[in-house]
PDB file of C-alpha atoms in Angstrom:
ATOM      1  CA  MET A1364     -12.382 -20.047 -46.446  1.00 55.00           C
ATOM      2  CA  SER A1365      -9.117 -20.088 -44.695  1.00 74.00           C
ATOM      3  CA  ASN A1366      -5.663 -19.282 -46.315  1.00 91.00           C
ATOM      4  CA  VAL A1367      -3.671 -20.854 -43.514  1.00 97.00           C
ATOM      5  CA  LEU A1368      -5.179 -24.236 -43.907  1.00 98.00           C
ATOM      6  CA  GLU A1369      -5.873 -26.692 -46.693  1.00 98.00           C
ATOM      7  CA  ILE A1370      -8.931 -28.694 -45.915  1.00 98.00           C
ATOM      8  CA  SER A1371     -10.121 -31.810 -47.693  1.00 98.00           C
ATOM      9  CA  GLN A1372     -12.215 -34.789 -46.979  1.00 98.00           C
ATOM     10  CA  THR A1373     -11.830 -38.521 -48.137  1.00 97.00           C
ATOM     11  CA  GLY A1374     -14.709 -40.590 -47.172  1.00 97.00           C
ATOM     12  CA  ARG A1375     -14.965 -40.020 -43.335  1.00 97.00           C
ATOM     13  CA  VAL A1376     -11.449 -38.683 -42.906  1.00 98.00           C
ATOM     14  CA  LEU A1377     -10.968 -34.935 -42.848  1.00 98.00           C
ATOM     15  CA  ARG A1378      -7.316 -33.740 -43.635  1.00 98.00           C
ATOM     16  CA  VAL A1379      -6.410 -30.547 -42.244  1.00 98.00           C
ATOM     17  CA  ALA A1380      -2.995 -29.359 -43.603  1.00 98.00           C
ATOM     18  CA  MET A1381      -1.184 -26.359 -42.237  1.00 98.00           C
ATOM     19  CA  ASN A1382      -0.556 -24.149 -45.326  1.00 98.00           C
ATOM     20  CA  ARG A1383       2.180 -21.724 -44.410  1.00 97.00           C
ATOM     21  CA  PRO A1384       5.176 -23.585 -46.121  1.00 97.00           C
ATOM     22  CA  ASP A1385       7.127 -20.497 -46.657  1.00 97.00           C
ATOM     23  CA  LYS A1386       7.003 -20.003 -42.933  1.00 96.00           C
ATOM     24  CA  ARG A1387       7.632 -23.756 -42.166  1.00 97.00           C
ATOM     25  CA  ASN A1388       4.119 -23.827 -40.750  1.00 98.00           C
ATOM     26  CA  ALA A1389       4.959 -21.552 -37.801  1.00 97.00           C
ATOM     27  CA  LEU A1390       2.050 -21.238 -35.569  1.00 96.00           C
ATOM     28  CA  ASN A1391       0.802 -17.823 -35.669  1.00 95.00           C
ATOM     29  CA  ALA A1392      -2.268 -16.641 -33.927  1.00 94.00           C
ATOM     30  CA  GLU A1393      -4.289 -16.828 -37.084  1.00 96.00           C
ATOM     31  CA  LEU A1394      -3.276 -20.570 -37.797  1.00 97.00           C
ATOM     32  CA  CYS A1395      -3.973 -21.777 -34.234  1.00 96.00           C
ATOM     33  CA  ARG A1396      -7.386 -20.268 -34.317  1.00 96.00           C
ATOM     34  CA  GLU A1397      -8.266 -21.771 -37.453  1.00 97.00           C
ATOM     35  CA  LEU A1398      -6.956 -25.350 -36.278  1.00 97.00           C
ATOM     36  CA  VAL A1399      -9.056 -25.041 -33.254  1.00 97.00           C
ATOM     37  CA  ARG A1400     -12.081 -23.752 -35.235  1.00 97.00           C
ATOM     38  CA  VAL A1401     -11.894 -26.490 -37.717  1.00 97.00           C
ATOM     39  CA  MET A1402     -11.432 -29.234 -35.413  1.00 96.00           C
ATOM     40  CA  GLU A1403     -14.050 -28.443 -33.124  1.00 96.00           C
ATOM     41  CA  HIS A1404     -16.546 -28.149 -35.845  1.00 96.00           C
ATOM     42  CA  ALA A1405     -15.477 -31.481 -37.261  1.00 97.00           C
ATOM     43  CA  ALA A1406     -15.953 -33.054 -33.607  1.00 95.00           C
ATOM     44  CA  ASN A1407     -19.553 -32.439 -33.960  1.00 94.00           C
ATOM     45  CA  ASP A1408     -19.878 -33.495 -37.621  1.00 96.00           C
ATOM     46  CA  PRO A1409     -21.296 -36.837 -38.133  1.00 95.00           C
ATOM     47  CA  HIS A1410     -19.706 -37.224 -41.392  1.00 96.00           C
ATOM     48  CA  VAL A1411     -16.254 -37.082 -40.013  1.00 98.00           C
ATOM     49  CA  GLY A1412     -14.640 -40.289 -38.270  1.00 98.00           C
ATOM     50  CA  ALA A1413     -11.312 -38.925 -37.964  1.00 98.00           C
ATOM     51  CA  ILE A1414      -9.149 -35.996 -38.594  1.00 98.00           C
ATOM     52  CA  LEU A1415      -5.656 -36.229 -40.221  1.00 98.00           C
ATOM     53  CA  VAL A1416      -3.223 -33.280 -39.343  1.00 98.00           C
ATOM     54  CA  ALA A1417      -0.474 -32.415 -41.627  1.00 98.00           C
ATOM     55  CA  GLY A1418       1.683 -29.538 -42.942  1.00 98.00           C
ATOM     56  CA  ASN A1419       2.376 -28.490 -46.374  1.00 98.00           C
ATOM     57  CA  GLY A1420       5.820 -28.075 -47.644  1.00 97.00           C
ATOM     58  CA  LYS A1421       9.178 -29.253 -45.829  1.00 96.00           C
ATOM     59  CA  ALA A1422       8.093 -28.903 -42.342  1.00 98.00           C
ATOM     60  CA  PHE A1423       5.148 -30.303 -40.179  1.00 98.00           C
ATOM     61  CA  SER A1424       5.617 -27.013 -37.959  1.00 98.00           C
ATOM     62  CA  ALA A1425       8.427 -25.089 -36.743  1.00 96.00           C
ATOM     63  CA  GLY A1426       6.678 -24.153 -33.628  1.00 95.00           C
ATOM     64  CA  MET A1427       5.455 -20.601 -32.440  1.00 93.00           C
ATOM     65  CA  ASP A1428       5.704 -17.763 -34.918  1.00 92.00           C
ATOM     66  CA  LEU A1429       8.442 -15.520 -33.243  1.00 89.00           C
ATOM     67  CA  SER A1430       7.439 -12.561 -35.444  1.00 88.00           C
ATOM     68  CA  GLU A1431       4.203 -12.226 -33.210  1.00 84.00           C
ATOM     69  CA  VAL A1432       5.930 -12.445 -29.806  1.00 81.00           C
ATOM     70  CA  GLY A1433       5.878  -9.464 -27.759  1.00 75.00           C
ATOM     71  CA  PRO A1434       4.186  -7.939 -24.307  1.00 76.00           C
ATOM     72  CA  GLU A1435       1.497  -6.531 -26.179  1.00 74.00           C
ATOM     73  CA  ARG A1436       0.201  -9.829 -27.694  1.00 80.00           C
ATOM     74  CA  SER A1437       1.195 -12.098 -24.863  1.00 83.00           C
ATOM     75  CA  GLN A1438      -2.246 -12.652 -23.400  1.00 88.00           C
ATOM     76  CA  GLU A1439      -3.692 -13.400 -26.870  1.00 87.00           C
ATOM     77  CA  LEU A1440      -1.248 -15.743 -27.994  1.00 88.00           C
ATOM     78  CA  THR A1441      -1.481 -17.510 -24.512  1.00 90.00           C
ATOM     79  CA  ARG A1442      -5.311 -18.010 -25.087  1.00 93.00           C
ATOM     80  CA  VAL A1443      -4.913 -19.258 -28.500  1.00 93.00           C
ATOM     81  CA  HIS A1444      -2.129 -21.577 -27.706  1.00 94.00           C
ATOM     82  CA  GLU A1445      -3.936 -22.942 -24.703  1.00 96.00           C
ATOM     83  CA  GLN A1446      -6.942 -23.668 -26.799  1.00 95.00           C
ATOM     84  CA  LEU A1447      -4.646 -25.524 -29.555  1.00 96.00           C
ATOM     85  CA  PHE A1448      -2.559 -27.432 -27.075  1.00 96.00           C
ATOM     86  CA  THR A1449      -5.490 -28.753 -25.246  1.00 95.00           C
ATOM     87  CA  LEU A1450      -7.108 -30.251 -28.355  1.00 94.00           C
ATOM     88  CA  GLY A1451      -5.999 -33.863 -27.516  1.00 92.00           C
ATOM     89  CA  ALA A1452      -7.494 -33.741 -24.246  1.00 92.00           C
ATOM     90  CA  ARG A1453     -10.861 -32.261 -25.432  1.00 92.00           C
ATOM     91  CA  MET A1454     -11.514 -33.890 -28.638  1.00 93.00           C
ATOM     92  CA  VAL A1455     -13.821 -37.022 -29.021  1.00 93.00           C
ATOM     93  CA  LYS A1456     -12.870 -37.580 -32.668  1.00 96.00           C
ATOM     94  CA  PRO A1457      -9.486 -39.430 -33.267  1.00 98.00           C
ATOM     95  CA  LEU A1458      -6.480 -36.983 -34.363  1.00 98.00           C
ATOM     96  CA  VAL A1459      -4.022 -38.598 -36.564  1.00 98.00           C
ATOM     97  CA  ALA A1460      -0.713 -36.661 -37.422  1.00 98.00           C
ATOM     98  CA  ALA A1461       1.207 -37.121 -40.558  1.00 98.00           C
ATOM     99  CA  VAL A1462       4.632 -35.838 -39.810  1.00 98.00           C
ATOM    100  CA  GLN A1463       7.333 -34.944 -42.247  1.00 97.00           C
ATOM    101  CA  GLY A1464      10.329 -32.494 -41.640  1.00 98.00           C
ATOM    102  CA  ALA A1465      10.683 -30.440 -38.545  1.00 98.00           C
ATOM    103  CA  ALA A1466       8.087 -30.732 -35.530  1.00 98.00           C
ATOM    104  CA  LEU A1467       9.866 -28.437 -33.196  1.00 98.00           C
ATOM    105  CA  GLY A1468       8.397 -26.693 -30.024  1.00 97.00           C
ATOM    106  CA  GLY A1469       4.817 -26.097 -30.417  1.00 97.00           C
ATOM    107  CA  GLY A1470       5.189 -28.512 -33.626  1.00 98.00           C
ATOM    108  CA  THR A1471       6.175 -31.155 -31.053  1.00 98.00           C
ATOM    109  CA  GLY A1472       3.312 -30.044 -28.752  1.00 98.00           C
ATOM    110  CA  LEU A1473       0.804 -30.412 -31.606  1.00 98.00           C
ATOM    111  CA  VAL A1474       2.094 -34.027 -32.260  1.00 98.00           C
ATOM    112  CA  ALA A1475       1.747 -34.859 -28.818  1.00 98.00           C
ATOM    113  CA  ASN A1476      -1.963 -33.807 -28.817  1.00 97.00           C
ATOM    114  CA  CYS A1477      -2.636 -36.263 -31.760  1.00 98.00           C
ATOM    115  CA  HIS A1478      -3.846 -39.791 -30.760  1.00 97.00           C
ATOM    116  CA  VAL A1479      -1.958 -41.637 -33.497  1.00 98.00           C
ATOM    117  CA  VAL A1480       1.390 -40.420 -35.224  1.00 98.00           C
ATOM    118  CA  ILE A1481       2.945 -41.379 -38.265  1.00 98.00           C
ATOM    119  CA  ALA A1482       6.295 -39.838 -38.964  1.00 98.00           C
ATOM    120  CA  ASP A1483       8.609 -39.765 -42.138  1.00 98.00           C
ATOM    121  CA  GLU A1484      11.919 -41.316 -41.739  1.00 96.00           C
ATOM    122  CA  GLY A1485      13.477 -37.629 -41.857  1.00 97.00           C
ATOM    123  CA  ALA A1486      11.162 -36.098 -39.356  1.00 98.00           C
ATOM    124  CA  THR A1487      12.642 -34.297 -36.354  1.00 98.00           C
ATOM    125  CA  PHE A1488      11.127 -33.275 -33.066  1.00 98.00           C
ATOM    126  CA  GLY A1489      12.236 -31.435 -30.045  1.00 98.00           C
ATOM    127  CA  LEU A1490      11.217 -28.985 -27.197  1.00 98.00           C
ATOM    128  CA  THR A1491      13.441 -26.261 -28.392  1.00 97.00           C
ATOM    129  CA  GLU A1492      12.004 -23.238 -26.433  1.00 97.00           C
ATOM    130  CA  ILE A1493      14.850 -23.309 -23.674  1.00 97.00           C
ATOM    131  CA  ARG A1494      17.212 -22.203 -26.740  1.00 96.00           C
ATOM    132  CA  LEU A1495      14.973 -18.960 -26.794  1.00 95.00           C
ATOM    133  CA  GLY A1496      15.113 -18.323 -22.883  1.00 95.00           C
ATOM    134  CA  LEU A1497      11.705 -19.863 -22.571  1.00 95.00           C
ATOM    135  CA  TRP A1498      10.065 -23.206 -21.125  1.00 96.00           C
ATOM    136  CA  PRO A1499       7.428 -24.971 -23.089  1.00 96.00           C
ATOM    137  CA  PHE A1500       4.766 -24.297 -20.532  1.00 96.00           C
ATOM    138  CA  LEU A1501       1.528 -24.841 -22.534  1.00 96.00           C
ATOM    139  CA  VAL A1502       2.680 -28.034 -24.577  1.00 97.00           C
ATOM    140  CA  PHE A1503       4.269 -29.579 -21.525  1.00 97.00           C
ATOM    141  CA  ARG A1504       0.851 -31.440 -20.250  1.00 96.00           C
ATOM    142  CA  ALA A1505       0.471 -33.164 -23.530  1.00 96.00           C
ATOM    143  CA  VAL A1506       3.975 -33.991 -24.149  1.00 97.00           C
ATOM    144  CA  SER A1507       4.412 -35.135 -20.327  1.00 96.00           C
ATOM    145  CA  ALA A1508       1.115 -37.360 -20.739  1.00 94.00           C
ATOM    146  CA  ALA A1509       2.795 -39.005 -23.899  1.00 95.00           C
ATOM    147  CA  LEU A1510       6.390 -39.490 -22.715  1.00 97.00           C
ATOM    148  CA  GLY A1511       6.196 -38.987 -18.999  1.00 96.00           C
ATOM    149  CA  GLU A1512       7.247 -36.146 -16.850  1.00 96.00           C
ATOM    150  CA  ARG A1513      10.943 -37.001 -16.209  1.00 97.00           C
ATOM    151  CA  ARG A1514      11.762 -37.611 -20.043  1.00 97.00           C
ATOM    152  CA  SER A1515       9.849 -34.483 -20.951  1.00 98.00           C
ATOM    153  CA  VAL A1516      11.553 -32.406 -18.347  1.00 98.00           C
ATOM    154  CA  SER A1517      15.065 -33.430 -19.763  1.00 98.00           C
ATOM    155  CA  LEU A1518      13.951 -32.678 -23.356  1.00 98.00           C
ATOM    156  CA  ALA A1519      12.740 -29.136 -22.012  1.00 98.00           C
ATOM    157  CA  LEU A1520      15.962 -28.629 -20.450  1.00 98.00           C
ATOM    158  CA  THR A1521      18.270 -29.765 -23.170  1.00 98.00           C
ATOM    159  CA  GLY A1522      16.577 -28.561 -26.077  1.00 98.00           C
ATOM    160  CA  TRP A1523      17.600 -31.714 -27.871  1.00 98.00           C
ATOM    161  CA  ILE A1524      16.410 -32.269 -31.595  1.00 98.00           C
ATOM    162  CA  PHE A1525      15.934 -35.956 -32.073  1.00 98.00           C
ATOM    163  CA  PRO A1526      14.983 -37.995 -35.151  1.00 98.00           C
ATOM    164  CA  ALA A1527      11.738 -39.961 -35.850  1.00 98.00           C
ATOM    165  CA  SER A1528      13.432 -43.344 -34.965  1.00 98.00           C
ATOM    166  CA  GLU A1529      14.273 -41.864 -31.281  1.00 98.00           C
ATOM    167  CA  ALA A1530      10.807 -40.377 -31.247  1.00 98.00           C
ATOM    168  CA  ARG A1531       9.125 -43.737 -31.759  1.00 98.00           C
ATOM    169  CA  GLU A1532      11.393 -45.394 -29.211  1.00 98.00           C
ATOM    170  CA  MET A1533       9.942 -42.806 -26.653  1.00 97.00           C
ATOM    171  CA  GLY A1534       6.398 -43.290 -27.622  1.00 97.00           C
ATOM    172  CA  LEU A1535       5.947 -39.984 -29.290  1.00 98.00           C
ATOM    173  CA  VAL A1536       5.634 -41.536 -32.708  1.00 98.00           C
ATOM    174  CA  HIS A1537       3.783 -44.744 -33.301  1.00 98.00           C
ATOM    175  CA  GLU A1538       5.174 -45.632 -36.793  1.00 98.00           C
ATOM    176  CA  VAL A1539       7.716 -44.376 -39.128  1.00 98.00           C
ATOM    177  CA  SER A1540       6.883 -44.726 -42.942  1.00 97.00           C
ATOM    178  CA  GLY A1541       8.651 -44.035 -46.279  1.00 96.00           C
ATOM    179  CA  ASP A1542       5.216 -42.808 -47.422  1.00 97.00           C
ATOM    180  CA  VAL A1543       4.032 -40.837 -44.395  1.00 98.00           C
ATOM    181  CA  GLN A1544       1.072 -39.134 -46.109  1.00 97.00           C
ATOM    182  CA  ASN A1545      -0.499 -42.287 -47.740  1.00 98.00           C
ATOM    183  CA  ARG A1546       0.124 -44.348 -44.616  1.00 98.00           C
ATOM    184  CA  ALA A1547      -1.184 -41.815 -42.103  1.00 98.00           C
ATOM    185  CA  MET A1548      -4.466 -41.558 -44.499  1.00 98.00           C
ATOM    186  CA  GLU A1549      -4.694 -45.315 -44.510  1.00 98.00           C
ATOM    187  CA  VAL A1550      -4.522 -45.405 -40.645  1.00 98.00           C
ATOM    188  CA  ALA A1551      -6.955 -42.549 -40.180  1.00 98.00           C
ATOM    189  CA  GLN A1552      -9.521 -44.306 -42.872  1.00 98.00           C
ATOM    190  CA  GLU A1553      -9.177 -47.560 -40.599  1.00 98.00           C
ATOM    191  CA  ILE A1554      -9.855 -45.729 -37.425  1.00 98.00           C
ATOM    192  CA  ALA A1555     -12.855 -43.752 -38.858  1.00 98.00           C
ATOM    193  CA  GLY A1556     -14.488 -47.184 -39.997  1.00 97.00           C
ATOM    194  CA  TRP A1557     -14.770 -48.276 -36.443  1.00 97.00           C
ATOM    195  CA  SER A1558     -17.755 -47.546 -33.983  1.00 97.00           C
ATOM    196  CA  PRO A1559     -18.340 -44.019 -33.646  1.00 97.00           C
ATOM    197  CA  THR A1560     -20.080 -44.772 -30.257  1.00 97.00           C
ATOM    198  CA  ALA A1561     -17.053 -46.688 -28.904  1.00 97.00           C
ATOM    199  CA  ILE A1562     -14.653 -44.144 -30.036  1.00 97.00           C
ATOM    200  CA  ARG A1563     -16.524 -41.327 -28.655  1.00 96.00           C
ATOM    201  CA  SER A1564     -17.184 -43.256 -25.320  1.00 97.00           C
ATOM    202  CA  GLY A1565     -13.370 -44.244 -25.285  1.00 97.00           C
ATOM    203  CA  LEU A1566     -11.948 -40.807 -25.781  1.00 96.00           C
ATOM    204  CA  THR A1567     -14.261 -39.269 -23.064  1.00 95.00           C
ATOM    205  CA  PHE A1568     -13.463 -41.926 -20.662  1.00 96.00           C
ATOM    206  CA  VAL A1569      -9.552 -41.293 -21.080  1.00 94.00           C
ATOM    207  CA  GLU A1570     -10.112 -37.558 -20.151  1.00 93.00           C
ATOM    208  CA  GLN A1571     -12.629 -38.229 -17.416  1.00 93.00           C
ATOM    209  CA  VAL A1572     -10.224 -40.625 -15.541  1.00 95.00           C
ATOM    210  CA  ARG A1573      -7.090 -38.532 -16.129  1.00 90.00           C
ATOM    211  CA  GLY A1574      -5.766 -37.837 -12.552  1.00 89.00           C
ATOM    212  CA  MET A1575      -8.187 -40.286 -10.745  1.00 94.00           C
ATOM    213  CA  ASN A1576      -6.966 -42.793  -8.284  1.00 95.00           C
ATOM    214  CA  TRP A1577      -7.251 -46.501  -9.609  1.00 95.00           C
ATOM    215  CA  GLN A1578     -10.536 -47.158  -7.641  1.00 97.00           C
ATOM    216  CA  GLU A1579     -12.253 -44.032  -8.954  1.00 96.00           C
ATOM    217  CA  ALA A1580     -11.345 -44.614 -12.350  1.00 96.00           C
ATOM    218  CA  GLY A1581     -12.413 -48.318 -12.033  1.00 97.00           C
ATOM    219  CA  GLN A1582     -16.058 -47.080 -11.064  1.00 97.00           C
ATOM    220  CA  VAL A1583     -16.135 -44.746 -14.175  1.00 96.00           C
ATOM    221  CA  ALA A1584     -14.900 -47.576 -16.362  1.00 97.00           C
ATOM    222  CA  GLY A1585     -17.519 -50.051 -15.224  1.00 97.00           C
ATOM    223  CA  ARG A1586     -20.254 -47.490 -15.852  1.00 97.00           C
ATOM    224  CA  VAL A1587     -19.323 -46.470 -19.132  1.00 97.00           C
ATOM    225  CA  ARG A1588     -18.610 -50.116 -20.279  1.00 97.00           C
ATOM    226  CA  ASN A1589     -22.103 -51.033 -18.918  1.00 97.00           C
ATOM    227  CA  GLU A1590     -23.540 -48.131 -21.219  1.00 96.00           C
ATOM    228  CA  ILE A1591     -21.627 -49.684 -24.089  1.00 96.00           C
ATOM    229  CA  PHE A1592     -22.933 -52.901 -23.502  1.00 97.00           C
ATOM    230  CA  GLN A1593     -26.458 -51.411 -24.192  1.00 97.00           C
ATOM    231  CA  SER A1594     -25.528 -49.784 -27.365  1.00 97.00           C
ATOM    232  CA  ALA A1595     -26.736 -50.734 -30.781  1.00 97.00           C
ATOM    233  CA  ASP A1596     -23.174 -50.481 -31.940  1.00 98.00           C
ATOM    234  CA  PHE A1597     -22.039 -53.220 -29.495  1.00 98.00           C
ATOM    235  CA  ARG A1598     -24.967 -55.397 -30.502  1.00 97.00           C
ATOM    236  CA  GLU A1599     -24.027 -55.012 -34.127  1.00 98.00           C
ATOM    237  CA  GLY A1600     -20.467 -55.675 -33.448  1.00 98.00           C
ATOM    238  CA  ILE A1601     -21.159 -58.978 -31.503  1.00 97.00           C
ATOM    239  CA  GLN A1602     -23.499 -59.870 -34.487  1.00 97.00           C
ATOM    240  CA  ALA A1603     -21.140 -59.390 -37.231  1.00 97.00           C
ATOM    241  CA  PHE A1604     -18.264 -61.084 -35.455  1.00 97.00           C
ATOM    242  CA  ARG A1605     -20.555 -64.128 -35.161  1.00 98.00           C
ATOM    243  CA  GLU A1606     -21.592 -64.019 -38.774  1.00 98.00           C
ATOM    244  CA  LYS A1607     -17.913 -63.291 -39.917  1.00 98.00           C
ATOM    245  CA  ARG A1608     -18.813 -60.280 -41.854  1.00 97.00           C
ATOM    246  CA  PRO A1609     -17.913 -56.405 -41.540  1.00 96.00           C
ATOM    247  CA  PRO A1610     -20.094 -54.650 -39.112  1.00 97.00           C
ATOM    248  CA  LYS A1611     -22.607 -51.908 -39.866  1.00 97.00           C
ATOM    249  CA  TRP A1612     -22.446 -49.609 -37.210  1.00 97.00           C
ATOM    250  CA  PRO A1613     -26.003 -48.008 -36.465  1.00 97.00           C
ATOM    251  CA  SER A1614     -24.543 -44.865 -35.247  1.00 95.00           C
ATOM    252  CA  LEU A1615     -23.287 -44.154 -38.751  1.00 91.00           C
ATOM    253  CA  GLY A1616     -26.882 -43.420 -39.572  1.00 76.00           C
TER     254      GLY A1616
END
């Protein structure tokens, strides 16, 4: 049992809460490893339809744990951070973030790795590494994918800390809520109720076509769509639509 994570399951939603509230959920090596381990295990668990990522205490995550930084641990930290900050590109289960308080540096990077982000009205974000004489190297790909390269560069250069309302305008946050934990769970449960086959195929497709030109991506899209057309879930979805009832996805077993 992990001390740095609080894990619970409601229906098909696995809630994974960072549990270092006294450290503002700073991302030390142990926390990073545990997040990766739990999420990769959940990706292969048929009883999990979505993963809700949260932080206990007043902050979502203040970013990298500076108490661990040093030349003797740089390779280890780079390895675990690389695994964590590429989760969004590798996961075939939806990641929903519930963000309250500060999500700075690596916290913003973790948010950018999530597919749907619900933020509290008082949440704050920022690529603050420049204030330490650093650049957000490992989180930059996910942030750039979410916000675009030019905006991401400007945030990295300035170290600006911005509120949830601006994060929503930028596209980093999808919804701002006054009841962030319950709203995020509601969204995660809704997503977890959709076809596992469609979700897995869709998230795999998004990763496969990243960097492809339009023609290549179109060929992959056509192939994957034809596969979905042959799936039991799609046949059930069509039948349920015609019969005006909720679908019962065969891939749920």
